[in-house]
């Protein structure tokens, strides 16, 4: 069943996902890029990933274009795909110092995003497939417009990036995709419209995760354990952590900052850590929201424990000695790391 929509897809999608869009506009990566204070290493990592990302974005567009019976729309999408792929040439020309190469490995969030919209392009309708890829286009238009309106300096080292995504060519290409999206939404049935809006929001969420991974790369890790200290249940977290740091002092000599949860709050704890290895302690507090929220600086720790717990379910009831527990944790991490190579 299909009812003629009172609004265009663009207007509905932007309104229903305005919370995510505002969050992305205010993301520290975009704010610092706008203010010319973004760490260039983070920008390099972003470009390296985007260099790989646009390949799959191009692939998804060509898959969708091939499904169209309307030759005019097919031609427009092919032109958009060509323009998308040309991003790589622009990056290579203007950001030659960023080490752009297809030899880089896609990050977790980049892979998750590209796998998402390529899968939808293959297996769903053209309307749903394009809706999944649409955040790649309209979001950049929104974010770059916000940056241009709010930037605080004319001499910005990221101006070439801003110029590219604010160019007439880029805006024309994005407007063409928007026009196609609105047309497809109008012709779709109610179920397909619902899916289109859902895929668009899912794409925005994956885009947010990509920004998070790019910006917080400095605090992300592969879950490598630098020190392990097993205690009995009555030992407190803070006293045990201090003991662990003292025992593993030689292995932690290059650690500059330690991220902890609120259980490690306290001036005495931070002072002891500073005195032992010279590192500062940063407490990452929970979100005030009463829902699950990924805290980038804490997520790597929580994620590592989640991976570890997956292994521990097989053996945690067999723990009788502290040394046995220690060896099983080491074994679990070895298992996790081997699966990544």
PDB file of C-alpha atoms in Angstrom, residues 43-323:
ATOM      1  CA  UNK A  43      43.342  13.894  10.033  1.00  0.00           C
ATOM      2  CA  UNK A  44      45.860  11.650   8.276  1.00  0.00           C
ATOM      3  CA  UNK A  45      44.193   8.561   9.722  1.00  0.00           C
ATOM      4  CA  UNK A  46      40.808   9.891   8.596  1.00  0.00           C
ATOM      5  CA  UNK A  47      42.067  10.472   5.036  1.00  0.00           C
ATOM      6  CA  UNK A  48      43.711   7.046   4.893  1.00  0.00           C
ATOM      7  CA  UNK A  49      40.408   5.442   5.860  1.00  0.00           C
ATOM      8  CA  UNK A  50      38.301   7.670   3.604  1.00  0.00           C
ATOM      9  CA  UNK A  51      40.658   6.849   0.724  1.00  0.00           C
ATOM     10  CA  UNK A  52      39.619   3.198   1.156  1.00  0.00           C
ATOM     11  CA  UNK A  53      36.032   4.002   2.022  1.00  0.00           C
ATOM     12  CA  UNK A  54      35.206   5.775  -1.245  1.00  0.00           C
ATOM     13  CA  UNK A  55      36.078   2.616  -3.192  1.00  0.00           C
ATOM     14  CA  UNK A  56      33.201   0.735  -1.595  1.00  0.00           C
ATOM     15  CA  UNK A  57      30.955   3.783  -1.785  1.00  0.00           C
ATOM     16  CA  UNK A  58      31.617   3.853  -5.535  1.00  0.00           C
ATOM     17  CA  UNK A  59      30.971   0.121  -5.741  1.00  0.00           C
ATOM     18  CA  UNK A  60      27.620   0.451  -3.952  1.00  0.00           C
ATOM     19  CA  UNK A  61      26.515   3.257  -6.276  1.00  0.00           C
ATOM     20  CA  UNK A  62      27.387   1.223  -9.366  1.00  0.00           C
ATOM     21  CA  UNK A  63      25.502  -1.798  -8.010  1.00  0.00           C
ATOM     22  CA  UNK A  64      22.428   0.379  -7.446  1.00  0.00           C
ATOM     23  CA  UNK A  65      22.798   2.064 -10.848  1.00  0.00           C
ATOM     24  CA  UNK A  66      22.925  -1.324 -12.583  1.00  0.00           C
ATOM     25  CA  UNK A  67      19.535  -2.220 -11.081  1.00  0.00           C
ATOM     26  CA  UNK A  68      17.746   0.816 -12.520  1.00  0.00           C
ATOM     27  CA  UNK A  69      15.552   0.472 -15.596  1.00  0.00           C
ATOM     28  CA  UNK A  70      15.421   4.251 -15.891  1.00  0.00           C
ATOM     29  CA  UNK A  71      18.455   5.043 -18.057  1.00  0.00           C
ATOM     30  CA  UNK A  72      18.521   8.718 -17.055  1.00  0.00           C
ATOM     31  CA  UNK A  73      18.744   7.908 -13.340  1.00  0.00           C
ATOM     32  CA  UNK A  74      21.274   5.166 -14.047  1.00  0.00           C
ATOM     33  CA  UNK A  75      23.431   7.707 -15.896  1.00  0.00           C
ATOM     34  CA  UNK A  76      23.193  10.206 -13.007  1.00  0.00           C
ATOM     35  CA  UNK A  77      24.266   7.598 -10.470  1.00  0.00           C
ATOM     36  CA  UNK A  78      27.173   6.507 -12.649  1.00  0.00           C
ATOM     37  CA  UNK A  79      28.295  10.159 -12.819  1.00  0.00           C
ATOM     38  CA  UNK A  80      27.976  10.403  -9.033  1.00  0.00           C
ATOM     39  CA  UNK A  81      30.022   7.212  -8.687  1.00  0.00           C
ATOM     40  CA  UNK A  82      32.756   8.634 -10.935  1.00  0.00           C
ATOM     41  CA  UNK A  83      32.782  11.857  -8.917  1.00  0.00           C
ATOM     42  CA  UNK A  84      32.957   9.903  -5.674  1.00  0.00           C
ATOM     43  CA  UNK A  85      35.932   7.880  -6.878  1.00  0.00           C
ATOM     44  CA  UNK A  86      37.659  11.087  -8.018  1.00  0.00           C
ATOM     45  CA  UNK A  87      37.902  12.051  -4.345  1.00  0.00           C
ATOM     46  CA  UNK A  88      40.943   9.782  -4.184  1.00  0.00           C
ATOM     47  CA  UNK A  89      42.745  11.800  -6.871  1.00  0.00           C
ATOM     48  CA  UNK A  90      42.021  15.047  -5.039  1.00  0.00           C
ATOM     49  CA  UNK A  91      43.276  13.611  -1.757  1.00  0.00           C
ATOM     50  CA  UNK A  92      46.439  12.297  -3.403  1.00  0.00           C
ATOM     51  CA  UNK A  93      47.151  15.665  -5.038  1.00  0.00           C
ATOM     52  CA  UNK A  94      46.511  17.959  -2.070  1.00  0.00           C
ATOM     53  CA  UNK A  95      47.411  15.707   0.864  1.00  0.00           C
ATOM     54  CA  UNK A  96      50.434  13.844  -0.458  1.00  0.00           C
ATOM     55  CA  UNK A  97      51.991  13.732   3.016  1.00  0.00           C
ATOM     56  CA  UNK A  98      49.176  11.573   4.406  1.00  0.00           C
ATOM     57  CA  UNK A  99      50.528   8.263   3.124  1.00  0.00           C
ATOM     58  CA  UNK A 100      47.426   7.391   1.117  1.00  0.00           C
ATOM     59  CA  UNK A 101      47.561   3.850  -0.213  1.00  0.00           C
ATOM     60  CA  UNK A 102      45.377   0.820  -0.829  1.00  0.00           C
ATOM     61  CA  UNK A 103      47.842  -1.169   1.249  1.00  0.00           C
ATOM     62  CA  UNK A 104      46.316   0.245   4.437  1.00  0.00           C
ATOM     63  CA  UNK A 105      43.829  -1.939   6.271  1.00  0.00           C
ATOM     64  CA  UNK A 106      40.309  -0.655   6.824  1.00  0.00           C
ATOM     65  CA  UNK A 107      39.536   0.105  10.455  1.00  0.00           C
ATOM     66  CA  UNK A 108      36.739  -1.656  12.309  1.00  0.00           C
ATOM     67  CA  UNK A 109      34.246   1.192  11.967  1.00  0.00           C
ATOM     68  CA  UNK A 110      35.136   1.823   8.319  1.00  0.00           C
ATOM     69  CA  UNK A 111      34.621  -1.869   7.522  1.00  0.00           C
ATOM     70  CA  UNK A 112      31.337  -1.932   9.433  1.00  0.00           C
ATOM     71  CA  UNK A 113      30.012   1.063   7.504  1.00  0.00           C
ATOM     72  CA  UNK A 114      31.072  -0.086   4.033  1.00  0.00           C
ATOM     73  CA  UNK A 115      29.899  -3.659   4.655  1.00  0.00           C
ATOM     74  CA  UNK A 116      26.535  -2.236   5.699  1.00  0.00           C
ATOM     75  CA  UNK A 117      25.767  -0.167   2.620  1.00  0.00           C
ATOM     76  CA  UNK A 118      27.316  -2.584   0.105  1.00  0.00           C
ATOM     77  CA  UNK A 119      25.207  -5.419   1.556  1.00  0.00           C
ATOM     78  CA  UNK A 120      22.037  -3.307   1.322  1.00  0.00           C
ATOM     79  CA  UNK A 121      22.937  -2.302  -2.244  1.00  0.00           C
ATOM     80  CA  UNK A 122      23.291  -5.957  -3.258  1.00  0.00           C
ATOM     81  CA  UNK A 123      20.306  -7.467  -1.485  1.00  0.00           C
ATOM     82  CA  UNK A 124      17.657  -4.742  -1.149  1.00  0.00           C
ATOM     83  CA  UNK A 125      15.703  -2.496  -3.468  1.00  0.00           C
ATOM     84  CA  UNK A 126      17.325   0.457  -5.210  1.00  0.00           C
ATOM     85  CA  UNK A 127      15.474   2.842  -2.886  1.00  0.00           C
ATOM     86  CA  UNK A 128      16.685   1.086   0.256  1.00  0.00           C
ATOM     87  CA  UNK A 129      20.191   0.650  -1.134  1.00  0.00           C
ATOM     88  CA  UNK A 130      20.562   4.330  -1.937  1.00  0.00           C
ATOM     89  CA  UNK A 131      19.090   5.309   1.447  1.00  0.00           C
ATOM     90  CA  UNK A 132      21.830   3.297   3.181  1.00  0.00           C
ATOM     91  CA  UNK A 133      24.522   5.146   1.197  1.00  0.00           C
ATOM     92  CA  UNK A 134      22.843   8.553   1.371  1.00  0.00           C
ATOM     93  CA  UNK A 135      24.461   9.638   4.682  1.00  0.00           C
ATOM     94  CA  UNK A 136      27.797   9.561   2.834  1.00  0.00           C
ATOM     95  CA  UNK A 137      26.532  12.477   0.769  1.00  0.00           C
ATOM     96  CA  UNK A 138      24.040  14.643   2.612  1.00  0.00           C
ATOM     97  CA  UNK A 139      25.903  14.517   5.929  1.00  0.00           C
ATOM     98  CA  UNK A 140      29.076  15.942   4.395  1.00  0.00           C
ATOM     99  CA  UNK A 141      27.048  18.730   2.841  1.00  0.00           C
ATOM    100  CA  UNK A 142      25.491  19.571   6.220  1.00  0.00           C
ATOM    101  CA  UNK A 143      28.731  19.325   8.197  1.00  0.00           C
ATOM    102  CA  UNK A 144      30.819  21.325   5.724  1.00  0.00           C
ATOM    103  CA  UNK A 145      28.158  24.041   5.503  1.00  0.00           C
ATOM    104  CA  UNK A 146      28.234  24.246   9.306  1.00  0.00           C
ATOM    105  CA  UNK A 147      32.045  24.443   9.269  1.00  0.00           C
ATOM    106  CA  UNK A 148      32.066  27.226   6.669  1.00  0.00           C
ATOM    107  CA  UNK A 149      29.495  29.213   8.626  1.00  0.00           C
ATOM    108  CA  UNK A 150      31.218  28.794  11.995  1.00  0.00           C
ATOM    109  CA  UNK A 151      34.973  28.520  11.336  1.00  0.00           C
ATOM    110  CA  UNK A 152      37.088  30.917  13.360  1.00  0.00           C
ATOM    111  CA  UNK A 153      40.145  31.354  11.137  1.00  0.00           C
ATOM    112  CA  UNK A 154      40.695  32.123   7.467  1.00  0.00           C
ATOM    113  CA  UNK A 155      44.112  30.460   7.444  1.00  0.00           C
ATOM    114  CA  UNK A 156      43.051  26.853   8.026  1.00  0.00           C
ATOM    115  CA  UNK A 157      45.424  24.000   7.174  1.00  0.00           C
ATOM    116  CA  UNK A 158      42.376  21.907   6.299  1.00  0.00           C
ATOM    117  CA  UNK A 159      41.008  24.487   3.851  1.00  0.00           C
ATOM    118  CA  UNK A 160      41.645  22.253   0.818  1.00  0.00           C
ATOM    119  CA  UNK A 161      39.419  19.588   2.376  1.00  0.00           C
ATOM    120  CA  UNK A 162      36.732  22.196   3.111  1.00  0.00           C
ATOM    121  CA  UNK A 163      37.021  23.623  -0.418  1.00  0.00           C
ATOM    122  CA  UNK A 164      36.542  20.217  -2.010  1.00  0.00           C
ATOM    123  CA  UNK A 165      33.366  19.315  -0.138  1.00  0.00           C
ATOM    124  CA  UNK A 166      31.910  22.818  -0.460  1.00  0.00           C
ATOM    125  CA  UNK A 167      32.593  23.113  -4.198  1.00  0.00           C
ATOM    126  CA  UNK A 168      29.814  23.615  -6.734  1.00  0.00           C
ATOM    127  CA  UNK A 169      30.656  20.229  -8.239  1.00  0.00           C
ATOM    128  CA  UNK A 170      30.263  18.445  -4.904  1.00  0.00           C
ATOM    129  CA  UNK A 171      26.998  20.227  -4.099  1.00  0.00           C
ATOM    130  CA  UNK A 172      25.565  19.501  -7.543  1.00  0.00           C
ATOM    131  CA  UNK A 173      26.434  15.822  -7.154  1.00  0.00           C
ATOM    132  CA  UNK A 174      24.840  15.659  -3.689  1.00  0.00           C
ATOM    133  CA  UNK A 175      21.756  17.540  -4.888  1.00  0.00           C
ATOM    134  CA  UNK A 176      21.356  14.992  -7.704  1.00  0.00           C
ATOM    135  CA  UNK A 177      21.398  12.135  -5.192  1.00  0.00           C
ATOM    136  CA  UNK A 178      18.914  14.003  -2.983  1.00  0.00           C
ATOM    137  CA  UNK A 179      16.575  14.497  -5.928  1.00  0.00           C
ATOM    138  CA  UNK A 180      16.734  10.781  -6.761  1.00  0.00           C
ATOM    139  CA  UNK A 181      16.103   9.898  -3.101  1.00  0.00           C
ATOM    140  CA  UNK A 182      13.029  12.137  -2.943  1.00  0.00           C
ATOM    141  CA  UNK A 183      11.693  10.644  -6.163  1.00  0.00           C
ATOM    142  CA  UNK A 184      12.228   7.061  -4.981  1.00  0.00           C
ATOM    143  CA  UNK A 185      10.573   7.785  -1.645  1.00  0.00           C
ATOM    144  CA  UNK A 186       7.513   9.207  -3.364  1.00  0.00           C
ATOM    145  CA  UNK A 187       7.140   6.072  -5.498  1.00  0.00           C
ATOM    146  CA  UNK A 188       7.810   3.564  -2.695  1.00  0.00           C
ATOM    147  CA  UNK A 189       5.212   1.763  -0.596  1.00  0.00           C
ATOM    148  CA  UNK A 190       4.860   2.430   3.122  1.00  0.00           C
ATOM    149  CA  UNK A 191       7.034  -0.513   4.209  1.00  0.00           C
ATOM    150  CA  UNK A 192       9.829   0.502   1.872  1.00  0.00           C
ATOM    151  CA  UNK A 193       9.649   4.105   3.080  1.00  0.00           C
ATOM    152  CA  UNK A 194      10.007   2.916   6.658  1.00  0.00           C
ATOM    153  CA  UNK A 195      13.044   0.843   5.679  1.00  0.00           C
ATOM    154  CA  UNK A 196      14.585   3.771   3.810  1.00  0.00           C
ATOM    155  CA  UNK A 197      14.361   6.003   6.877  1.00  0.00           C
ATOM    156  CA  UNK A 198      15.681   3.211   9.100  1.00  0.00           C
ATOM    157  CA  UNK A 199      18.662   2.501   6.848  1.00  0.00           C
ATOM    158  CA  UNK A 200      19.438   6.209   6.656  1.00  0.00           C
ATOM    159  CA  UNK A 201      19.552   6.482  10.448  1.00  0.00           C
ATOM    160  CA  UNK A 202      21.631   3.298  10.718  1.00  0.00           C
ATOM    161  CA  UNK A 203      24.078   4.824   8.254  1.00  0.00           C
ATOM    162  CA  UNK A 204      24.312   7.990  10.335  1.00  0.00           C
ATOM    163  CA  UNK A 205      25.031   5.936  13.439  1.00  0.00           C
ATOM    164  CA  UNK A 206      27.824   4.093  11.637  1.00  0.00           C
ATOM    165  CA  UNK A 207      29.152   7.434  10.410  1.00  0.00           C
ATOM    166  CA  UNK A 208      29.261   8.616  14.028  1.00  0.00           C
ATOM    167  CA  UNK A 209      31.179   5.491  15.036  1.00  0.00           C
ATOM    168  CA  UNK A 210      33.639   6.223  12.239  1.00  0.00           C
ATOM    169  CA  UNK A 211      34.241   9.777  13.535  1.00  0.00           C
ATOM    170  CA  UNK A 212      34.701   8.367  17.033  1.00  0.00           C
ATOM    171  CA  UNK A 213      37.279   5.832  15.907  1.00  0.00           C
ATOM    172  CA  UNK A 214      39.181   8.438  13.908  1.00  0.00           C
ATOM    173  CA  UNK A 215      39.245  11.012  16.690  1.00  0.00           C
ATOM    174  CA  UNK A 216      39.851   8.688  19.605  1.00  0.00           C
ATOM    175  CA  UNK A 217      42.430   6.552  17.832  1.00  0.00           C
ATOM    176  CA  UNK A 218      45.092   7.768  20.266  1.00  0.00           C
ATOM    177  CA  UNK A 219      43.322   6.057  23.164  1.00  0.00           C
ATOM    178  CA  UNK A 220      42.144   2.990  21.278  1.00  0.00           C
ATOM    179  CA  UNK A 221      44.189  -0.192  21.463  1.00  0.00           C
ATOM    180  CA  UNK A 222      44.192  -3.765  20.310  1.00  0.00           C
ATOM    181  CA  UNK A 223      43.361  -4.907  23.815  1.00  0.00           C
ATOM    182  CA  UNK A 224      46.954  -5.831  24.605  1.00  0.00           C
ATOM    183  CA  UNK A 225      47.457  -6.539  28.334  1.00  0.00           C
ATOM    184  CA  UNK A 226      50.455  -4.646  29.712  1.00  0.00           C
ATOM    185  CA  UNK A 227      50.045  -5.963  33.250  1.00  0.00           C
ATOM    186  CA  UNK A 228      47.746  -8.413  35.039  1.00  0.00           C
ATOM    187  CA  UNK A 229      47.259  -8.634  38.795  1.00  0.00           C
ATOM    188  CA  UNK A 230      44.885 -11.155  40.370  1.00  0.00           C
ATOM    189  CA  UNK A 231      43.532 -10.582  43.878  1.00  0.00           C
ATOM    190  CA  UNK A 232      41.067 -12.175  46.226  1.00  0.00           C
ATOM    191  CA  UNK A 233      37.567 -10.703  46.323  1.00  0.00           C
ATOM    192  CA  UNK A 234      38.057  -8.572  49.434  1.00  0.00           C
ATOM    193  CA  UNK A 235      40.862  -6.472  47.904  1.00  0.00           C
ATOM    194  CA  UNK A 236      39.848  -3.005  46.705  1.00  0.00           C
ATOM    195  CA  UNK A 237      40.323  -1.937  43.099  1.00  0.00           C
ATOM    196  CA  UNK A 238      42.483   1.056  43.960  1.00  0.00           C
ATOM    197  CA  UNK A 239      44.900  -0.690  46.302  1.00  0.00           C
ATOM    198  CA  UNK A 240      45.214  -3.624  43.897  1.00  0.00           C
ATOM    199  CA  UNK A 241      45.847  -1.316  40.948  1.00  0.00           C
ATOM    200  CA  UNK A 242      48.629   0.473  42.816  1.00  0.00           C
ATOM    201  CA  UNK A 243      50.222  -2.861  43.647  1.00  0.00           C
ATOM    202  CA  UNK A 244      49.938  -3.995  40.024  1.00  0.00           C
ATOM    203  CA  UNK A 245      51.577  -0.800  38.757  1.00  0.00           C
ATOM    204  CA  UNK A 246      54.434  -1.168  41.241  1.00  0.00           C
ATOM    205  CA  UNK A 247      54.995  -4.813  40.268  1.00  0.00           C
ATOM    206  CA  UNK A 248      54.910  -4.024  36.537  1.00  0.00           C
ATOM    207  CA  UNK A 249      56.783  -0.726  36.746  1.00  0.00           C
ATOM    208  CA  UNK A 250      59.416  -1.787  34.201  1.00  0.00           C
ATOM    209  CA  UNK A 251      56.741  -2.625  31.597  1.00  0.00           C
ATOM    210  CA  UNK A 252      54.857   0.639  32.142  1.00  0.00           C
ATOM    211  CA  UNK A 253      57.750   3.083  31.867  1.00  0.00           C
ATOM    212  CA  UNK A 254      56.377   4.715  28.693  1.00  0.00           C
ATOM    213  CA  UNK A 255      52.784   5.058  29.926  1.00  0.00           C
ATOM    214  CA  UNK A 256      51.820   8.734  30.136  1.00  0.00           C
ATOM    215  CA  UNK A 257      48.115   8.593  30.936  1.00  0.00           C
ATOM    216  CA  UNK A 258      45.897   5.953  32.561  1.00  0.00           C
ATOM    217  CA  UNK A 259      42.153   5.895  31.869  1.00  0.00           C
ATOM    218  CA  UNK A 260      39.996   4.577  34.702  1.00  0.00           C
ATOM    219  CA  UNK A 261      36.344   4.444  35.726  1.00  0.00           C
ATOM    220  CA  UNK A 262      34.814   6.173  38.742  1.00  0.00           C
ATOM    221  CA  UNK A 263      35.852   3.307  41.032  1.00  0.00           C
ATOM    222  CA  UNK A 264      39.395   4.697  40.952  1.00  0.00           C
ATOM    223  CA  UNK A 265      38.443   8.246  41.914  1.00  0.00           C
ATOM    224  CA  UNK A 266      40.576   9.778  44.628  1.00  0.00           C
ATOM    225  CA  UNK A 267      43.562  12.079  44.972  1.00  0.00           C
ATOM    226  CA  UNK A 268      45.576   9.498  46.911  1.00  0.00           C
ATOM    227  CA  UNK A 269      45.294   6.919  44.105  1.00  0.00           C
ATOM    228  CA  UNK A 270      46.307   9.411  41.413  1.00  0.00           C
ATOM    229  CA  UNK A 271      49.221  10.601  43.557  1.00  0.00           C
ATOM    230  CA  UNK A 272      50.542   7.069  44.072  1.00  0.00           C
ATOM    231  CA  UNK A 273      50.355   6.304  40.353  1.00  0.00           C
ATOM    232  CA  UNK A 274      52.111   9.580  39.522  1.00  0.00           C
ATOM    233  CA  UNK A 275      54.821   8.831  42.071  1.00  0.00           C
ATOM    234  CA  UNK A 276      55.332   5.253  40.838  1.00  0.00           C
ATOM    235  CA  UNK A 277      55.499   5.664  37.044  1.00  0.00           C
ATOM    236  CA  UNK A 278      54.969   9.391  36.432  1.00  0.00           C
ATOM    237  CA  UNK A 279      51.622   8.878  34.656  1.00  0.00           C
ATOM    238  CA  UNK A 280      48.484  10.936  35.152  1.00  0.00           C
ATOM    239  CA  UNK A 281      45.122   9.349  35.986  1.00  0.00           C
ATOM    240  CA  UNK A 282      42.030  10.355  33.995  1.00  0.00           C
ATOM    241  CA  UNK A 283      38.646   9.288  35.390  1.00  0.00           C
ATOM    242  CA  UNK A 284      36.080   8.621  32.640  1.00  0.00           C
ATOM    243  CA  UNK A 285      32.653   9.067  34.181  1.00  0.00           C
ATOM    244  CA  UNK A 286      29.446   7.408  33.065  1.00  0.00           C
ATOM    245  CA  UNK A 287      27.025   9.263  30.836  1.00  0.00           C
ATOM    246  CA  UNK A 288      24.134  11.016  32.554  1.00  0.00           C
ATOM    247  CA  UNK A 289      21.790   9.367  30.063  1.00  0.00           C
ATOM    248  CA  UNK A 290      19.921   6.353  31.382  1.00  0.00           C
ATOM    249  CA  UNK A 291      20.702   4.345  28.271  1.00  0.00           C
ATOM    250  CA  UNK A 292      23.719   2.508  26.898  1.00  0.00           C
ATOM    251  CA  UNK A 293      26.217   5.042  25.592  1.00  0.00           C
ATOM    252  CA  UNK A 294      29.633   4.250  24.140  1.00  0.00           C
ATOM    253  CA  UNK A 295      32.275   6.284  25.966  1.00  0.00           C
ATOM    254  CA  UNK A 296      35.214   6.200  23.521  1.00  0.00           C
ATOM    255  CA  UNK A 297      37.934   6.457  26.166  1.00  0.00           C
ATOM    256  CA  UNK A 298      36.373   3.682  28.237  1.00  0.00           C
ATOM    257  CA  UNK A 299      34.987   1.533  25.477  1.00  0.00           C
ATOM    258  CA  UNK A 300      38.306  -0.069  24.609  1.00  0.00           C
ATOM    259  CA  UNK A 301      38.595  -1.356  28.179  1.00  0.00           C
ATOM    260  CA  UNK A 302      34.981  -2.527  28.348  1.00  0.00           C
ATOM    261  CA  UNK A 303      35.345  -4.154  24.935  1.00  0.00           C
ATOM    262  CA  UNK A 304      38.502  -5.992  25.967  1.00  0.00           C
ATOM    263  CA  UNK A 305      36.759  -7.312  29.056  1.00  0.00           C
ATOM    264  CA  UNK A 306      33.791  -8.378  26.927  1.00  0.00           C
ATOM    265  CA  UNK A 307      36.107 -10.371  24.660  1.00  0.00           C
ATOM    266  CA  UNK A 308      37.802 -11.821  27.699  1.00  0.00           C
ATOM    267  CA  UNK A 309      34.517 -12.788  29.350  1.00  0.00           C
ATOM    268  CA  UNK A 310      33.505 -14.666  26.216  1.00  0.00           C
ATOM    269  CA  UNK A 311      36.487 -16.949  26.808  1.00  0.00           C
ATOM    270  CA  UNK A 312      36.112 -16.988  30.591  1.00  0.00           C
ATOM    271  CA  UNK A 313      32.640 -18.540  30.465  1.00  0.00           C
ATOM    272  CA  UNK A 314      34.365 -21.791  29.595  1.00  0.00           C
ATOM    273  CA  UNK A 315      36.622 -21.881  32.610  1.00  0.00           C
ATOM    274  CA  UNK A 316      35.797 -19.332  35.311  1.00  0.00           C
ATOM    275  CA  UNK A 317      34.001 -21.911  37.468  1.00  0.00           C
ATOM    276  CA  UNK A 318      37.211 -23.939  37.546  1.00  0.00           C
ATOM    277  CA  UNK A 319      39.308 -21.184  39.167  1.00  0.00           C
ATOM    278  CA  UNK A 320      40.730 -22.320  42.498  1.00  0.00           C
ATOM    279  CA  UNK A 321      44.119 -20.601  42.674  1.00  0.00           C
ATOM    280  CA  UNK A 322      45.162 -17.074  41.795  1.00  0.00           C
ATOM    281  CA  UNK A 323      47.932 -18.370  39.541  1.00  0.00           C
TER     282      UNK A 323
END
